[in-house]
Each structure stands twice: as structure tokens, then as C-alpha cells.
Amino acid sequence: LMAKLYNIPLSVSFVKAIADRFSKQYLENPLDLADVLFLMPNRRSCLSLKEAFLQNKGLSAFLLPKIIPIGDLDEDEICFGQSEDALSKLPPSISNEERMFLFAKLIFSSRKLYGMSDISFSQSLALASDLGKLIDNTYTQSLSFDDLEKIVPSQYAAHWQQTLQFLKIITEYWPQILKERGMIDTVQKKQTLLTLQAEKWKKNTPKQKIISAGLSVTSVGIEAILTSLNSLEDAEIYLYGLDRYLDDEEFEHINEIHPQYEKKQLLDILGLKRKDVIDLCQPQNIDREILVSEMMRPAGTTTHWRELKDNPHIQNALNGLHIIEAKDNFEEALSIALIMRQTLETPSKTAALVTTDRNLARQVSNELKRYDVQIDDSAGLPLHLCPIALYLRQILQTIQNQFSQVSVAALLKNPYTHLNLDAANLRYQVRQAEISIRKPNFSDNTPKINEDELVQKLQNTLRPLTELYQKSCVLLTDLLKEHIKAAEALAQDEQMSGSDRLWRFEDGRLCASFLSKLIDKADIVEQINPQEYEAILTTLLATQTVRKAFGSHPRLKILGPIEARFNHYDVTIVGSLNEGIFPASNDADPFMSYTMKKDFGLPLPEISIGVSSDDLSSFMCSPEIFLTRSERIAGTPMSKSRYLLRLLTLLKGFGADSSFIKSGFYQSLAKQLETPTLKEIHQIKPAQPRPPLSSRPRRFSATAIEKLMTDPYEIFARYILQLKPLDDLDNILDQNNYGTIVHKIIERFNLIYPAEFDSNALNTLLEIGKNEFESYALEINQKAFWLSKFEKTAVWLIEQEDKYRHQIIKTHHEVHGSMIFHAPLGDIVIEARADRIDELKDGSFHIIDYKTGRFPTAKQIMSGYAPQLPIEALIAQSGGFGTKTAQLPARTVSTISYWGLGRKIVSITKDLSKILQETEEHINALLRAFDNQATPYLPRPNSKHANPYPVYEHLARLKEYIIGEDDYD
């Protein structure tokens, strides 16, 4: 006696067909349906079958059959409610958290023996997770690690030989550890219980009817269950999408990457052929099934495609089949969103996006919000990326960064942070404190906030956790407990306790449950370096996934392939059909190479490709199917999926023009949505502020005159509106600060050597530089880099000075000066501070400006677009410069120079008097122009000579009216 095997065609909804069949069978005795036991692959398929029964029964009352996800069973569910308590015969199973900690401890303690001395404990945890998967696969396939002896290490590279030795030590220790703890691996226990249950059914025929629906042989336990069911007369086994179109010889020679491989494997185990399987119903779309069968046929038989010329089945199968090849992932997401939105126009019509690309899923979800359609990705979000985890990590980052201004501001702005204050009050205080740090208050009416008070309050709350971070080694249990206490204390206010606020949503509830498990098992790890704690916590949280319990749309779904399996929708969209995404690329195993897995007997990675092929085959048999891909993702060119290439090649062999199934409608619509609807585009005129003459400045620096020429809007914003850029939080020293430091060093050096210098000058300069850099709180890397850079600059500077110092009588540094220009509305003062003015032996001045960054070329100086040094020369010739002790006399300036420290010198000597005369004329003309009410302060009137790093560009809204460099006249 054998079970009956049924096949449900791919173009028929698997769960709907089963629900219809059993609803009709038990129509007369509906209560008996509750005694039927359905064995399903996973919990999602169980939910789909339940929904199918509910839709079939409508509003009538009935009892559901017992539906069990045999692939996702908890150990207490495996006995299926039988009287014998099989659980009592086996030790309790070890939790995932406990096993991961034990593996990580073993890996970390053995790291030096296997060339991994630099590995951190968090990296050990990641390897522990991979090791756990390897051991689970071993149990699933009923393999023994004793078989590692069969793998000859000498056949592999040295690092694989080392890995094999490492695996042997782990597998020697692991059974001993389990024995000492009186425990067993969860997967091993499940396989044992399934095998015991299968044996029990063989010995004692169960009274209830048992149905296998969509199960494949993925483990020895499930193989035992299916073999046992096959011996039961009243049992039934349902396959989904058994290919009836391949001939017997082709079917017998399919390999792991073929979608029918798992079905063939099941038939082989049961000792049956395809002819022994009964078709439960007729295909709803036989043409599409034939197309899919041909598309997926074994590579060695694809020459058969040439025989498909004028095949009516292939031609008919193209109805409802669409291909979208978007230029980028944004266009793909918007096109998919438009397809799903259009689906809602037809009452009761359903649509689903099936993709392995979670980024695409999130993009489509966001695009649908523009139509007020709320839909969540059923795959969920990793816990370490959820708000609660980000909050917990921000606390740790604040302590690690020693309460830097940036980290404190970020933590205080987190919605979970309350510090026993009302949320609005706290955010207001944080904002005012940030403003007071970053710029002075312009009005006496602006309330002052003491930022130190907020920081002190935060530090007091986090003090216990901070003290743990100051130790070299801390128990992981203590860190977890203090971290949770600190998080709850920060989240507390007068209205709600911290625990109620943190753990009330889906991510909070999962996080609380998971942290509780970690605390329970963290004593295994013992002590760790607290600086590793954040990485350890992130690694652990990344193993959990948060799925929303509510908010999914009734007619639209975003699903992964596993979740979409066995379901049919009116419109199915398979997204990101690019190689490496669908099918997904197989990640390298850190413990076993491909050949080692094959020798050991583990399933090969190709099987996952076969599963993906099977999934795509079922999706493609939907009434309307869209296959989409992006030519580029984040700017990176992508290759078509092998499935898409097969389909297009098949159509080419068929002689069909594939362009008509490439749906450009939605791409065109997506482009229209992002294109302005104006028939004519009117270019916005630039900002043209014309403040009253009484508000226009009467005092300028030399650099401000240059700004007045190249970017007058900056003068308007800085001097008239009194707007100044905000300082950065923490105000980290940058290249500008480096220049300031070097200027101070050179000034101190020249005070020691005002004219000629001796042979010890270089050592003196280096010693001054070292002392000056020591006086600043520089990071170690920055200090080393700047000192090294300065040492090269010092050598270059001494070489240049040695050639030049014999011409000098005396050197003056940081000299301030000014001169008056006459304008229509009165005198205007132009002032300057010269880095250095040298009195030469020939009675003239040489003006020098030091530059550690960019500096003008000789051409720019001569053309008048770099007027700083010519202005300083005019002031010097008019006797406008003076030191703290005396006024410099009016003298001729013979040379002006930019010293690009460490690089080169740009000097102007020839025709300098002409340049100075032209500069004075240009300044007079410029000042006259801006003493006219009609002259606006334009932003960047000459873009070729504008500052490449404008400070006020966003205030002038420059990019709104300048499209190209020549668009602004």
C-alpha cells in the first residue's frame, strides 16, 4: 500500500487548489476536516494555506485542519500531539545564543594557533555564526565530522589545510562540551525527533489523515517522514509544478541547478516515476508552462529551441509577459510602484513584488507613499538597523568618543532621549545650546542655555557605564546590564518610564527579548575589552530580523521568494533580475571550499540556484508577469540574470521579436513623473540685492576687495547682513589651522633671525615647529602627518632663505596697515595685514605672503584678479604700514611674492609700478560703482575667477539659476 501522489500545475494556485479539494471532500462532514494533518515547508506556507481555506469558506463557520510547518518546527511541536513523549528521551537543546558564545570563545582562545592573532572577539562571533551553519548542515544531512578524515589535507592549499585542522579541534571539543552540559544541538534534536516520528508511523498506522504539501527532501528527518508517509494508504503527497513537458530521458539527466531537481530527488527516494504522479487539475495556462519548461530545459538540450519555430504555445505564452529594463534602480522602483498602483484601480485585483533585493523593496515601498499607499516589506529589517538599536549604539558611541560635541548632540536629539524632561523642552534646550556653541547670539533677547548643564546631566546618567569603559577588561554581562539601565534612564521622563518607552514597539519588544537571552548566557564569554562591546552587540543584533505585525496592504505585497512560494497573484513582478541578485551569488564559506564540501558530502551551492529557478518558474506562470531589472545600481553596471538571458535567447530561437514584450510604458510614465510639466522653462534671474547706500560698508580688507570683484554677494551677506558661517561642532583642526600654525612658527623664527642667519637655523626652525605643534591638542595621526609635512617645508624654506637673506636689512612680520580711497559718498578705508615686509639693502620693500594651500598665479596677479599683494604694496608706498613700536616709512616696493611653502615662489618684479597703478585705478572704479544705488551685489558675476569653495552660495540660491558656467551673464 502506498500514498497517493498528486501534482498541481504551476499555473494553478497551489494552496487554493488544495483548499478547494479538501473543502469539497469534507463538505458533508466539515468537523472531520479538523482531524486532517497538513505538513508544510515553512510557517509562511502554513499561513497561505489557512488564508486559502478562509477564502474558500467565506463567512461560513468551520474548523481549520491542523497545519504544521515541518521545516520550521519547534521541538515541542514535532511529536504532532501523539501520546508518546519523545522529548523526554532526549536531552534539552542548546540555545542559539549559548552555542554562538561557546563557539566564539573556542575560536578566540585558539586564534594564535591558527594564524588569527589579530582577530577580535566580535569577528570571532561572526565566524561562530558561520560555524554553527556548517554544523547544522552536517546534522541536516546526517553526516559525521568523523568523515573529515576522508578529506585529504595535502590536496588543498595551505590555508585550507589549516582550516581542516581547526575544524577537527572544534568538533573534538564540541561533543565533549555538549556532554558536560547535558545538552544537544537543536537541529540534531529536530532530525532525531522527526526520524522517531517517522518510525512510529511505520509501526503504528495513524488514525488521522496526513497530507504532505510542497515538501522537498531538504533533510534526513523530512526524508524519513516522506518515506513513512509513502507507506501509508490514507496519506497524500502533493507536488507543485512537476514538469510534464520534458521527455523522460531529459528529465532523468537534470542536475542541481534545474528547477525540477528537488522533485526528481523526491521521486527517486520514493522509488517512483513521473507517470506515477496524478495531476490534481488541468493547467490554467498551459502555454506559459510550456514556455517556462523550455526556458529552464537543461543546457545540453537547448538546441531544441530551433524546433520551436511557429509553435503556437510559445506565441500565446507571451500574452501577459512583460520585461522592463530600467536605466537605474530609481527608475525600476518607480516603474514597479506605478504597476502596483495601477492594479488598485481594478477592484479585488492583487499584485506582488517578489525580490531578493531588500534595497529595491524599500525603494518601492517609499515610492508608493506618494500615492498614500502604505506597504511594508515582509522580509523585515535587521534589528541592528532599527531605531532602538541605533539608540543603543549611539549611547556607546558617545562614551567611546569621550562625550564629543557631535556625539552628544546626536544622542540628545534622538527621539528616545528625554533626560527626565519634556521632549519639546529638551529639543529646545539642545538647539539653543548648539547655537550658542557654534556662533554668538546676535540679539540680547535670545535666551542663553548652559550647554555644560546638559552635558553634565548626560554624563551623570551614563557614569556607571562610562566607568566600565575605563577598565581594560569587563564582564559582558555587566556591560549588557549597565547599558540597558543607562538606556532606560535616558529615555525616562515625568510621563513615562524608560522601560515603557523603549520596549513598546515591534523592534523594542524583539530587542528586549533578545537582550534578555544574551544576559542569561553572557557569563560564558566572561571578560572582554569594553572597546569591542559595540561591535559585539552589533554583530549579535544583526542576527535578528524585525517584521511588522500590522500595516501590510490587503491587495499589494512585497515578498521574498520563499514567502511568495505557493501563492498566485493577478500581477506578479519579479524585481532585480540581475546576475548575483536573482539568483543570489553564493557567499564564500570561511571553513570549507567547494571541493571540500563535495568530498565531505554537504549539499553543493548549486542547489540554491535550482531552488531559485523553481521559484521563478512558478512566478512566471502568473496571469500577468513583469520581469524587471536595472542596467545600473548605484552607478555600477549590472549583468542580466541568466534566466532573462535564457528567455531572450529562447525567443530569438523561436523567431519572435522580443521588443514587443519589453514594456516601455511604465518607464515612460516614470520619466514623465520626474519631468517638469511646464511647457516653457523661464530661467530665474539671479539675486540682485541693492541695499541702501547708508548700509554699504566703508571699510574693507584687501581680501574683501578681491571678494567685491569676484563675488560681491559675499560682501553683502557678511558685512551688510552680518551673517557668518557657523563653526563646526568639536571644531577639529583642518588645513586652515595648519597654515595658521606654520605662520606662527615662521614669525617666531624670524624674530630670532631678523636678517641673516647661522648654520643652526634649520635646527632652530624645527625645534620651534615641534614646540608649536605640541601646544595643540592634535590626534596622533594628524600630529605625525603635520610634523612630517612641516619638516619638509622647513628644509625647503631654509634653502630659499639662504639664497635671499643677504639682500635684507630687516624683516617685519604680521604688519598692519591701511590707506584711504576717495569715493563719491566719502572716504573708504582699505586695510591689510602683511605676512612679511622685508627692508632691502637697496632701500626698497619686498612684500611676501606665505601660502600653505592654493595661491594665485603670476597671470592672475598681473590681470588684477588677485589684488591682495598689490594693495599691500600701495599701502606700503603710501607709508600706511606700522609695527607695534614704529611706523614704516613710505618706500618703493620692488617685489611682491607668494611663497608656496614647500613648493615654489611666484614673484612679480617687472612692470610692478604699472601693475600698482592699474590696481589703484581698478579699486577706485570698483568703489565708485558700489557707491551707486543701482549697483547690485551679484553672486559670482565672473564664474571663471570665482572662489571654488563659496561660503554663501546656498543663500544666493545660485544653483537655481546657473545651469552651466556660461549661463550667467
mmCIF file of C-alpha atoms in Angstrom, residues 121-234:
data_model
loop_
_atom_site.group_PDB
_atom_site.id
_atom_site.type_symbol
_atom_site.label_atom_id
_atom_site.label_comp_id
_atom_site.label_asym_id
_atom_site.label_seq_id
_atom_site.Cartn_x
_atom_site.Cartn_y
_atom_site.Cartn_z
ATOM 1 C CA PHE A 121 36.001 38.819 19.691
ATOM 2 C CA SER A 122 33.290 40.390 17.502
ATOM 3 C CA GLN A 123 34.931 38.788 14.439
ATOM 4 C CA SER A 124 35.019 35.513 16.367
ATOM 5 C CA LEU A 125 31.258 35.842 16.835
ATOM 6 C CA ALA A 126 30.757 36.259 13.076
ATOM 7 C CA LEU A 127 32.851 33.144 12.446
ATOM 8 C CA ALA A 128 30.904 31.354 15.166
ATOM 9 C CA SER A 129 27.687 32.044 13.273
ATOM 10 C CA ASP A 130 29.176 30.522 10.087
ATOM 11 C CA LEU A 131 30.483 27.551 12.060
ATOM 12 C CA GLY A 132 27.002 26.997 13.507
ATOM 13 C CA LYS A 133 25.526 26.886 9.993
ATOM 14 C CA LEU A 134 28.146 24.337 8.949
ATOM 15 C CA ILE A 135 27.363 22.074 11.903
ATOM 16 C CA ASP A 136 23.606 22.430 11.311
ATOM 17 C CA ASN A 137 24.071 21.414 7.671
ATOM 18 C CA THR A 138 26.055 18.428 8.854
ATOM 19 C CA TYR A 139 23.211 17.297 11.130
ATOM 20 C CA THR A 140 20.618 18.026 8.431
ATOM 21 C CA GLN A 141 22.382 15.685 6.003
ATOM 22 C CA SER A 142 23.117 13.089 8.738
ATOM 23 C CA LEU A 143 26.864 13.420 8.208
ATOM 24 C CA SER A 144 29.532 12.866 10.836
ATOM 25 C CA PHE A 145 32.546 15.025 11.456
ATOM 26 C CA ASP A 146 34.484 11.806 11.712
ATOM 27 C CA ASP A 147 34.266 11.883 7.907
ATOM 28 C CA LEU A 148 36.636 14.856 7.914
ATOM 29 C CA GLU A 149 39.385 12.228 7.912
ATOM 30 C CA LYS A 150 38.294 11.352 4.360
ATOM 31 C CA ILE A 151 39.276 14.840 3.210
ATOM 32 C CA VAL A 152 42.974 14.670 2.402
ATOM 33 C CA PRO A 153 44.553 17.967 3.565
ATOM 34 C CA SER A 154 47.505 17.677 1.171
ATOM 35 C CA GLN A 155 45.146 18.115 -1.794
ATOM 36 C CA TYR A 156 44.316 21.682 -0.744
ATOM 37 C CA ALA A 157 46.112 24.978 -0.293
ATOM 38 C CA ALA A 158 47.908 25.655 2.983
ATOM 39 C CA HIS A 159 45.173 27.861 4.467
ATOM 40 C CA TRP A 160 42.513 25.206 3.784
ATOM 41 C CA GLN A 161 44.737 22.593 5.439
ATOM 42 C CA GLN A 162 44.910 24.868 8.470
ATOM 43 C CA THR A 163 41.116 25.250 8.436
ATOM 44 C CA LEU A 164 40.637 21.487 8.387
ATOM 45 C CA GLN A 165 42.844 21.122 11.439
ATOM 46 C CA PHE A 166 40.879 23.891 13.123
ATOM 47 C CA LEU A 167 37.567 22.167 12.335
ATOM 48 C CA LYS A 168 38.828 18.914 13.821
ATOM 49 C CA ILE A 169 39.687 20.598 17.112
ATOM 50 C CA ILE A 170 36.282 22.320 17.244
ATOM 51 C CA THR A 171 34.455 19.069 16.533
ATOM 52 C CA GLU A 172 36.524 17.228 19.129
ATOM 53 C CA TYR A 173 35.732 19.787 21.808
ATOM 54 C CA TRP A 174 32.112 20.425 20.870
ATOM 55 C CA PRO A 175 30.635 16.962 21.611
ATOM 56 C CA GLN A 176 32.513 16.997 24.913
ATOM 57 C CA ILE A 177 31.099 20.429 25.816
ATOM 58 C CA LEU A 178 27.563 19.299 24.974
ATOM 59 C CA LYS A 179 28.009 16.169 27.027
ATOM 60 C CA GLU A 180 29.231 18.124 30.040
ATOM 61 C CA ARG A 181 26.232 20.450 29.787
ATOM 62 C CA GLY A 182 23.820 17.569 29.230
ATOM 63 C CA MET A 183 22.523 19.185 26.022
ATOM 64 C CA ILE A 184 22.123 18.531 22.304
ATOM 65 C CA ASP A 185 22.172 20.711 19.192
ATOM 66 C CA THR A 186 18.725 21.971 18.214
ATOM 67 C CA VAL A 187 18.957 20.793 14.584
ATOM 68 C CA GLN A 188 20.256 17.375 15.608
ATOM 69 C CA LYS A 189 17.391 17.031 18.066
ATOM 70 C CA LYS A 190 14.840 18.017 15.428
ATOM 71 C CA GLN A 191 16.191 15.474 12.965
ATOM 72 C CA THR A 192 16.165 12.786 15.633
ATOM 73 C CA LEU A 193 12.582 13.574 16.626
ATOM 74 C CA LEU A 194 11.408 13.593 13.009
ATOM 75 C CA THR A 195 13.072 10.241 12.423
ATOM 76 C CA LEU A 196 11.436 8.819 15.587
ATOM 77 C CA GLN A 197 8.065 10.106 14.436
ATOM 78 C CA ALA A 198 8.544 8.516 11.017
ATOM 79 C CA GLU A 199 9.406 5.179 12.609
ATOM 80 C CA LYS A 200 6.356 5.430 14.829
ATOM 81 C CA TRP A 201 4.069 5.910 11.798
ATOM 82 C CA LYS A 202 5.601 2.893 10.145
ATOM 83 C CA LYS A 203 4.937 0.747 13.225
ATOM 84 C CA ASN A 204 1.542 2.170 14.106
ATOM 85 C CA THR A 205 -0.649 3.497 11.317
ATOM 86 C CA PRO A 206 -2.016 6.877 12.451
ATOM 87 C CA LYS A 207 -5.769 7.280 12.614
ATOM 88 C CA GLN A 208 -5.708 10.790 11.172
ATOM 89 C CA LYS A 209 -5.259 11.580 7.504
ATOM 90 C CA ILE A 210 -1.790 13.073 6.831
ATOM 91 C CA ILE A 211 -1.045 15.319 3.876
ATOM 92 C CA SER A 212 2.396 16.420 2.655
ATOM 93 C CA ALA A 213 2.002 19.653 0.700
ATOM 94 C CA GLY A 214 5.004 21.069 -1.154
ATOM 95 C CA LEU A 215 7.642 19.273 0.922
ATOM 96 C CA SER A 216 11.008 18.505 -0.637
ATOM 97 C CA VAL A 217 13.849 16.402 0.713
ATOM 98 C CA THR A 218 15.899 19.079 2.475
ATOM 99 C CA SER A 219 16.982 16.973 5.476
ATOM 100 C CA VAL A 220 17.218 13.363 6.624
ATOM 101 C CA GLY A 221 14.321 13.947 9.021
ATOM 102 C CA ILE A 222 11.979 15.138 6.299
ATOM 103 C CA GLU A 223 13.184 12.303 4.051
ATOM 104 C CA ALA A 224 12.215 9.839 6.785
ATOM 105 C CA ILE A 225 8.785 11.497 7.180
ATOM 106 C CA LEU A 226 8.073 11.389 3.432
ATOM 107 C CA THR A 227 9.244 7.776 3.153
ATOM 108 C CA SER A 228 6.999 6.873 6.075
ATOM 109 C CA LEU A 229 4.018 8.682 4.515
ATOM 110 C CA ASN A 230 4.572 6.859 1.244
ATOM 111 C CA SER A 231 3.883 3.601 3.050
ATOM 112 C CA LEU A 232 0.530 4.822 4.412
ATOM 113 C CA GLU A 233 -2.554 4.064 2.348
ATOM 114 C CA ASP A 234 -4.538 7.070 3.504
#
